[in-house]
Amino acid sequence: MQFSAFTDILDRPFESALDALAGLGLRCVDLRSKIGQDNVDTLRDQAARRAVEAIASRNLRVGCVASWGVNPMNGDYDPADADYRQAMRERTAHLAQLAEILDAPSVRVYSFIRPDGQITEQHRADNAAFLCELAAICAERKRLLVIENEPPTLTATCAELGDLMRRPMHESLKINWDIVNGWRAGELPWAPGVFDQIAGHVVHGHVKGARA
């Protein structure tokens, strides 16, 4: 097991955050936002090279490139829109390339937003098929696509993640399990059989504080 932390959890510039996390003895960091003026969805070219150098100079490595921009949780999009889907494919290709440059094994994205009203089998099948497409894009650069459970999305809990992984799925699609997010969605992560639904598919996890 390898522990890591997001560089943007600290209220300080990127390189200062790297110094602080390395000073705590961490050897691995995850990237999301506050990378200079960029986040992982916009980081490229010279700014990306500077980030690579800053990380390497501190003998750190990157565990995950975590996007807020693929199927964003604000839900301000139509999953059925062809132009939106193409934009998400292109964004995922950028993230996979960035992960390759950073030698990060995985790219974190979200499932489609939960629709108003009843969730149908078609909703779940459509989400799975699109994530399979995105996983194939990551696989072209030998990266994993990891899906995090989030309450506003179609995969809020272990039960829903398990449903996703039981479908025909690309071998490069895995799970980023956030225990607290499942709890916020009404799931007891320690209840018997809950984790069994995703066992064998989890490659990255999040641990954070929460209040009942």
PDB file of C-alpha atoms in Angstrom:
ATOM      1  CA  MET A   1       0.000   0.000   0.000  1.00  0.00           C
ATOM      2  CA  GLN A   2       1.218   3.480  -0.918  1.00  0.00           C
ATOM      3  CA  PHE A   3      -0.095   6.554   0.907  1.00  0.00           C
ATOM      4  CA  SER A   4      -0.423   9.828  -0.986  1.00  0.00           C
ATOM      5  CA  ALA A   5      -2.127  13.212  -0.601  1.00  0.00           C
ATOM      6  CA  PHE A   6      -3.582  15.816  -2.930  1.00  0.00           C
ATOM      7  CA  THR A   7      -1.219  18.750  -3.318  1.00  0.00           C
ATOM      8  CA  ASP A   8      -4.183  21.155  -3.321  1.00  0.00           C
ATOM      9  CA  ILE A   9      -5.349  20.249   0.197  1.00  0.00           C
ATOM     10  CA  LEU A  10      -2.770  22.687   1.547  1.00  0.00           C
ATOM     11  CA  ASP A  11      -3.437  26.409   1.322  1.00  0.00           C
ATOM     12  CA  ARG A  12      -0.119  27.201  -0.316  1.00  0.00           C
ATOM     13  CA  PRO A  13       1.492  27.364  -3.778  1.00  0.00           C
ATOM     14  CA  PHE A  14       2.191  24.131  -5.636  1.00  0.00           C
ATOM     15  CA  GLU A  15       5.931  23.822  -4.986  1.00  0.00           C
ATOM     16  CA  SER A  16       5.495  24.810  -1.341  1.00  0.00           C
ATOM     17  CA  ALA A  17       2.856  22.090  -1.026  1.00  0.00           C
ATOM     18  CA  LEU A  18       5.285  19.583  -2.533  1.00  0.00           C
ATOM     19  CA  ASP A  19       7.902  20.612   0.033  1.00  0.00           C
ATOM     20  CA  ALA A  20       5.437  20.218   2.892  1.00  0.00           C
ATOM     21  CA  LEU A  21       4.205  16.782   1.807  1.00  0.00           C
ATOM     22  CA  ALA A  22       7.737  15.537   1.176  1.00  0.00           C
ATOM     23  CA  GLY A  23       8.667  16.868   4.605  1.00  0.00           C
ATOM     24  CA  LEU A  24       5.961  14.656   6.111  1.00  0.00           C
ATOM     25  CA  GLY A  25       7.683  11.653   4.585  1.00  0.00           C
ATOM     26  CA  LEU A  26       5.283  11.089   1.709  1.00  0.00           C
ATOM     27  CA  ARG A  27       6.803   9.771  -1.474  1.00  0.00           C
ATOM     28  CA  CYS A  28       3.660   9.988  -3.596  1.00  0.00           C
ATOM     29  CA  VAL A  29       1.261  12.843  -4.378  1.00  0.00           C
ATOM     30  CA  ASP A  30      -1.983  13.157  -6.326  1.00  0.00           C
ATOM     31  CA  LEU A  31      -2.627  16.109  -8.639  1.00  0.00           C
ATOM     32  CA  ARG A  32      -5.945  17.903  -9.065  1.00  0.00           C
ATOM     33  CA  SER A  33      -5.852  21.726  -8.925  1.00  0.00           C
ATOM     34  CA  LYS A  34      -3.685  24.681  -7.808  1.00  0.00           C
ATOM     35  CA  ILE A  35      -0.804  23.619 -10.055  1.00  0.00           C
ATOM     36  CA  GLY A  36       0.388  27.162 -10.570  1.00  0.00           C
ATOM     37  CA  GLN A  37      -2.485  28.723 -12.500  1.00  0.00           C
ATOM     38  CA  ASP A  38      -3.707  25.339 -13.762  1.00  0.00           C
ATOM     39  CA  ASN A  39      -5.591  22.228 -12.818  1.00  0.00           C
ATOM     40  CA  VAL A  40      -5.044  18.837 -14.434  1.00  0.00           C
ATOM     41  CA  ASP A  41      -7.707  19.566 -17.063  1.00  0.00           C
ATOM     42  CA  THR A  42      -5.745  22.597 -18.303  1.00  0.00           C
ATOM     43  CA  LEU A  43      -2.122  21.720 -17.461  1.00  0.00           C
ATOM     44  CA  ARG A  44      -0.001  21.295 -20.597  1.00  0.00           C
ATOM     45  CA  ASP A  45       3.156  22.273 -22.479  1.00  0.00           C
ATOM     46  CA  GLN A  46       5.738  24.290 -20.525  1.00  0.00           C
ATOM     47  CA  ALA A  47       3.630  24.402 -17.360  1.00  0.00           C
ATOM     48  CA  ALA A  48       3.379  20.604 -17.399  1.00  0.00           C
ATOM     49  CA  ARG A  49       7.132  20.266 -17.843  1.00  0.00           C
ATOM     50  CA  ARG A  50       7.723  22.576 -14.879  1.00  0.00           C
ATOM     51  CA  ALA A  51       5.419  20.460 -12.747  1.00  0.00           C
ATOM     52  CA  VAL A  52       7.264  17.285 -13.758  1.00  0.00           C
ATOM     53  CA  GLU A  53      10.595  18.855 -12.824  1.00  0.00           C
ATOM     54  CA  ALA A  54       9.288  20.152  -9.490  1.00  0.00           C
ATOM     55  CA  ILE A  55       7.962  16.724  -8.534  1.00  0.00           C
ATOM     56  CA  ALA A  56      11.082  14.855  -9.639  1.00  0.00           C
ATOM     57  CA  SER A  57      13.439  17.269  -7.867  1.00  0.00           C
ATOM     58  CA  ARG A  58      11.812  16.325  -4.564  1.00  0.00           C
ATOM     59  CA  ASN A  59      12.019  12.597  -5.270  1.00  0.00           C
ATOM     60  CA  LEU A  60       8.235  12.343  -5.400  1.00  0.00           C
ATOM     61  CA  ARG A  61       6.025  10.487  -7.800  1.00  0.00           C
ATOM     62  CA  VAL A  62       2.408  10.979  -8.886  1.00  0.00           C
ATOM     63  CA  GLY A  63      -0.202   8.383  -7.988  1.00  0.00           C
ATOM     64  CA  CYS A  64      -3.250   9.794  -9.759  1.00  0.00           C
ATOM     65  CA  VAL A  65      -4.300  12.612 -12.075  1.00  0.00           C
ATOM     66  CA  ALA A  66      -7.725  13.570 -10.697  1.00  0.00           C
ATOM     67  CA  SER A  67     -10.091  15.490 -12.959  1.00  0.00           C
ATOM     68  CA  TRP A  68     -13.002  17.678 -11.934  1.00  0.00           C
ATOM     69  CA  GLY A  69     -13.758  18.331 -15.586  1.00  0.00           C
ATOM     70  CA  VAL A  70     -14.883  14.946 -16.954  1.00  0.00           C
ATOM     71  CA  ASN A  71     -18.596  14.660 -16.163  1.00  0.00           C
ATOM     72  CA  PRO A  72     -18.397  17.516 -13.620  1.00  0.00           C
ATOM     73  CA  MET A  73     -20.507  17.162 -10.506  1.00  0.00           C
ATOM     74  CA  ASN A  74     -22.332  20.449 -11.048  1.00  0.00           C
ATOM     75  CA  GLY A  75     -24.338  18.529 -13.631  1.00  0.00           C
ATOM     76  CA  ASP A  76     -24.377  21.432 -16.066  1.00  0.00           C
ATOM     77  CA  TYR A  77     -24.396  19.221 -19.148  1.00  0.00           C
ATOM     78  CA  ASP A  78     -26.563  16.828 -21.145  1.00  0.00           C
ATOM     79  CA  PRO A  79     -25.025  13.328 -21.232  1.00  0.00           C
ATOM     80  CA  ALA A  80     -26.843  12.618 -24.483  1.00  0.00           C
ATOM     81  CA  ASP A  81     -25.317  15.590 -26.303  1.00  0.00           C
ATOM     82  CA  ALA A  82     -22.879  14.386 -28.980  1.00  0.00           C
ATOM     83  CA  ASP A  83     -20.710  17.512 -28.775  1.00  0.00           C
ATOM     84  CA  TYR A  84     -20.431  17.143 -25.007  1.00  0.00           C
ATOM     85  CA  ARG A  85     -19.340  13.524 -25.344  1.00  0.00           C
ATOM     86  CA  GLN A  86     -16.704  14.407 -27.896  1.00  0.00           C
ATOM     87  CA  ALA A  87     -15.366  17.122 -25.598  1.00  0.00           C
ATOM     88  CA  MET A  88     -15.109  14.565 -22.782  1.00  0.00           C
ATOM     89  CA  ARG A  89     -13.245  12.135 -25.051  1.00  0.00           C
ATOM     90  CA  GLU A  90     -10.781  14.882 -25.945  1.00  0.00           C
ATOM     91  CA  ARG A  91     -10.372  15.902 -22.309  1.00  0.00           C
ATOM     92  CA  THR A  92      -9.743  12.303 -21.305  1.00  0.00           C
ATOM     93  CA  ALA A  93      -7.118  11.977 -24.036  1.00  0.00           C
ATOM     94  CA  HIS A  94      -5.378  15.059 -22.622  1.00  0.00           C
ATOM     95  CA  LEU A  95      -5.513  13.617 -19.086  1.00  0.00           C
ATOM     96  CA  ALA A  96      -4.115  10.280 -20.248  1.00  0.00           C
ATOM     97  CA  GLN A  97      -1.264  12.055 -22.006  1.00  0.00           C
ATOM     98  CA  LEU A  98      -0.575  14.135 -18.895  1.00  0.00           C
ATOM     99  CA  ALA A  99      -0.612  11.001 -16.730  1.00  0.00           C
ATOM    100  CA  GLU A 100       1.905   9.421 -19.106  1.00  0.00           C
ATOM    101  CA  ILE A 101       4.184  12.486 -18.874  1.00  0.00           C
ATOM    102  CA  LEU A 102       3.933  12.401 -15.073  1.00  0.00           C
ATOM    103  CA  ASP A 103       4.300   8.601 -14.987  1.00  0.00           C
ATOM    104  CA  ALA A 104       1.037   8.433 -13.028  1.00  0.00           C
ATOM    105  CA  PRO A 105      -0.742   5.085 -13.348  1.00  0.00           C
ATOM    106  CA  SER A 106      -4.319   6.374 -13.262  1.00  0.00           C
ATOM    107  CA  VAL A 107      -6.757   9.094 -14.298  1.00  0.00           C
ATOM    108  CA  ARG A 108      -9.739   9.800 -12.009  1.00  0.00           C
ATOM    109  CA  VAL A 109     -13.096  10.849 -13.512  1.00  0.00           C
ATOM    110  CA  TYR A 110     -16.782  10.681 -12.566  1.00  0.00           C
ATOM    111  CA  SER A 111     -19.808   8.840 -13.869  1.00  0.00           C
ATOM    112  CA  PHE A 112     -22.674  10.746 -15.491  1.00  0.00           C
ATOM    113  CA  ILE A 113     -24.767  12.958 -13.231  1.00  0.00           C
ATOM    114  CA  ARG A 114     -27.809  11.367 -11.571  1.00  0.00           C
ATOM    115  CA  PRO A 115     -30.944  12.270 -13.529  1.00  0.00           C
ATOM    116  CA  ASP A 116     -34.036  13.755 -11.983  1.00  0.00           C
ATOM    117  CA  GLY A 117     -36.611  11.121 -11.195  1.00  0.00           C
ATOM    118  CA  GLN A 118     -36.149   7.378 -11.529  1.00  0.00           C
ATOM    119  CA  ILE A 119     -32.820   5.918 -12.624  1.00  0.00           C
ATOM    120  CA  THR A 120     -33.447   3.411 -15.390  1.00  0.00           C
ATOM    121  CA  GLU A 121     -31.477   0.496 -16.744  1.00  0.00           C
ATOM    122  CA  GLN A 122     -30.822   2.604 -19.832  1.00  0.00           C
ATOM    123  CA  HIS A 123     -29.194   5.303 -17.707  1.00  0.00           C
ATOM    124  CA  ARG A 124     -26.812   2.784 -16.151  1.00  0.00           C
ATOM    125  CA  ALA A 125     -26.051   0.970 -19.409  1.00  0.00           C
ATOM    126  CA  ASP A 126     -25.347   4.251 -21.212  1.00  0.00           C
ATOM    127  CA  ASN A 127     -23.034   5.426 -18.428  1.00  0.00           C
ATOM    128  CA  ALA A 128     -21.137   2.132 -18.475  1.00  0.00           C
ATOM    129  CA  ALA A 129     -20.724   2.196 -22.255  1.00  0.00           C
ATOM    130  CA  PHE A 130     -19.333   5.738 -22.231  1.00  0.00           C
ATOM    131  CA  LEU A 131     -16.918   5.036 -19.379  1.00  0.00           C
ATOM    132  CA  CYS A 132     -15.749   2.001 -21.340  1.00  0.00           C
ATOM    133  CA  GLU A 133     -14.927   4.354 -24.228  1.00  0.00           C
ATOM    134  CA  LEU A 134     -12.944   6.626 -21.925  1.00  0.00           C
ATOM    135  CA  ALA A 135     -11.098   3.656 -20.422  1.00  0.00           C
ATOM    136  CA  ALA A 136     -10.043   2.595 -23.916  1.00  0.00           C
ATOM    137  CA  ILE A 137      -8.601   6.080 -24.494  1.00  0.00           C
ATOM    138  CA  CYS A 138      -6.529   5.763 -21.319  1.00  0.00           C
ATOM    139  CA  ALA A 139      -5.445   2.260 -22.247  1.00  0.00           C
ATOM    140  CA  GLU A 140      -3.851   3.606 -25.433  1.00  0.00           C
ATOM    141  CA  ARG A 141      -1.272   5.234 -23.148  1.00  0.00           C
ATOM    142  CA  LYS A 142      -1.186   2.298 -20.726  1.00  0.00           C
ATOM    143  CA  ARG A 143      -3.069   4.218 -18.027  1.00  0.00           C
ATOM    144  CA  LEU A 144      -6.033   3.136 -15.909  1.00  0.00           C
ATOM    145  CA  LEU A 145      -9.302   5.063 -15.781  1.00  0.00           C
ATOM    146  CA  VAL A 146     -10.616   5.074 -12.203  1.00  0.00           C
ATOM    147  CA  ILE A 147     -14.190   5.983 -11.267  1.00  0.00           C
ATOM    148  CA  GLU A 148     -14.842   7.648  -7.930  1.00  0.00           C
ATOM    149  CA  ASN A 149     -18.158   7.183  -6.147  1.00  0.00           C
ATOM    150  CA  GLU A 150     -19.836  10.565  -5.642  1.00  0.00           C
ATOM    151  CA  PRO A 151     -23.410  11.177  -4.399  1.00  0.00           C
ATOM    152  CA  PRO A 152     -24.439  13.420  -7.368  1.00  0.00           C
ATOM    153  CA  THR A 153     -23.434  10.743  -9.907  1.00  0.00           C
ATOM    154  CA  LEU A 154     -24.790   7.410 -11.118  1.00  0.00           C
ATOM    155  CA  THR A 155     -22.144   5.590  -9.041  1.00  0.00           C
ATOM    156  CA  ALA A 156     -22.656   6.942  -5.527  1.00  0.00           C
ATOM    157  CA  THR A 157     -22.236   3.705  -3.574  1.00  0.00           C
ATOM    158  CA  CYS A 158     -20.490   0.340  -3.605  1.00  0.00           C
ATOM    159  CA  ALA A 159     -23.737  -1.195  -4.841  1.00  0.00           C
ATOM    160  CA  GLU A 160     -23.753   1.111  -7.866  1.00  0.00           C
ATOM    161  CA  LEU A 161     -20.030   0.714  -8.496  1.00  0.00           C
ATOM    162  CA  GLY A 162     -20.527  -3.035  -8.309  1.00  0.00           C
ATOM    163  CA  ASP A 163     -23.329  -2.829 -10.865  1.00  0.00           C
ATOM    164  CA  LEU A 164     -20.988  -0.900 -13.164  1.00  0.00           C
ATOM    165  CA  MET A 165     -18.179  -3.433 -12.864  1.00  0.00           C
ATOM    166  CA  ARG A 166     -20.482  -6.406 -13.522  1.00  0.00           C
ATOM    167  CA  ARG A 167     -21.287  -5.040 -16.950  1.00  0.00           C
ATOM    168  CA  PRO A 168     -19.157  -5.663 -20.047  1.00  0.00           C
ATOM    169  CA  MET A 169     -16.251  -3.389 -19.228  1.00  0.00           C
ATOM    170  CA  HIS A 170     -12.806  -2.463 -20.506  1.00  0.00           C
ATOM    171  CA  GLU A 171     -10.046  -4.078 -18.476  1.00  0.00           C
ATOM    172  CA  SER A 172      -8.481  -0.651 -17.860  1.00  0.00           C
ATOM    173  CA  LEU A 173     -11.492   0.659 -15.932  1.00  0.00           C
ATOM    174  CA  LYS A 174     -11.087   0.394 -12.158  1.00  0.00           C
ATOM    175  CA  ILE A 175     -12.448   2.013  -8.990  1.00  0.00           C
ATOM    176  CA  ASN A 176     -11.338   4.900  -6.789  1.00  0.00           C
ATOM    177  CA  TRP A 177     -13.333   4.165  -3.607  1.00  0.00           C
ATOM    178  CA  ASP A 178     -14.185   7.064  -1.322  1.00  0.00           C
ATOM    179  CA  ILE A 179     -15.579   5.604   1.899  1.00  0.00           C
ATOM    180  CA  VAL A 180     -17.100   8.865   3.136  1.00  0.00           C
ATOM    181  CA  ASN A 181     -18.827   9.601  -0.171  1.00  0.00           C
ATOM    182  CA  GLY A 182     -20.636   6.281   0.048  1.00  0.00           C
ATOM    183  CA  TRP A 183     -21.671   7.072   3.623  1.00  0.00           C
ATOM    184  CA  ARG A 184     -22.967  10.468   2.523  1.00  0.00           C
ATOM    185  CA  ALA A 185     -25.077   8.664  -0.072  1.00  0.00           C
ATOM    186  CA  GLY A 186     -26.680   6.558   2.661  1.00  0.00           C
ATOM    187  CA  GLU A 187     -24.452   3.471   2.522  1.00  0.00           C
ATOM    188  CA  LEU A 188     -22.755   1.957   5.574  1.00  0.00           C
ATOM    189  CA  PRO A 189     -19.314   1.023   4.224  1.00  0.00           C
ATOM    190  CA  TRP A 190     -18.576  -1.330   7.129  1.00  0.00           C
ATOM    191  CA  ALA A 191     -21.819  -3.307   6.821  1.00  0.00           C
ATOM    192  CA  PRO A 192     -21.402  -6.989   5.858  1.00  0.00           C
ATOM    193  CA  GLY A 193     -21.137  -7.536   2.119  1.00  0.00           C
ATOM    194  CA  VAL A 194     -20.868  -3.878   1.127  1.00  0.00           C
ATOM    195  CA  PHE A 195     -17.200  -3.877   0.107  1.00  0.00           C
ATOM    196  CA  ASP A 196     -17.569  -7.355  -1.422  1.00  0.00           C
ATOM    197  CA  GLN A 197     -19.436  -5.714  -4.308  1.00  0.00           C
ATOM    198  CA  ILE A 198     -16.278  -3.927  -5.470  1.00  0.00           C
ATOM    199  CA  ALA A 199     -13.560  -6.225  -4.115  1.00  0.00           C
ATOM    200  CA  GLY A 200     -10.875  -6.862  -6.709  1.00  0.00           C
ATOM    201  CA  HIS A 201     -11.627  -3.661  -8.643  1.00  0.00           C
ATOM    202  CA  VAL A 202     -10.287  -0.978  -6.273  1.00  0.00           C
ATOM    203  CA  VAL A 203      -6.881   0.460  -7.165  1.00  0.00           C
ATOM    204  CA  HIS A 204      -7.131   3.845  -5.428  1.00  0.00           C
ATOM    205  CA  GLY A 205      -8.918   5.050  -2.314  1.00  0.00           C
ATOM    206  CA  HIS A 206      -9.746   8.285  -0.500  1.00  0.00           C
ATOM    207  CA  VAL A 207      -9.815   8.718   3.272  1.00  0.00           C
ATOM    208  CA  LYS A 208     -11.016  11.963   4.829  1.00  0.00           C
ATOM    209  CA  GLY A 209     -12.807  13.307   7.877  1.00  0.00           C
ATOM    210  CA  ALA A 210     -16.587  13.463   8.234  1.00  0.00           C
ATOM    211  CA  ARG A 211     -19.235  14.438  10.749  1.00  0.00           C
ATOM    212  CA  ALA A 212     -22.376  12.436  11.465  1.00  0.00           C
TER     213      ALA A 212
END
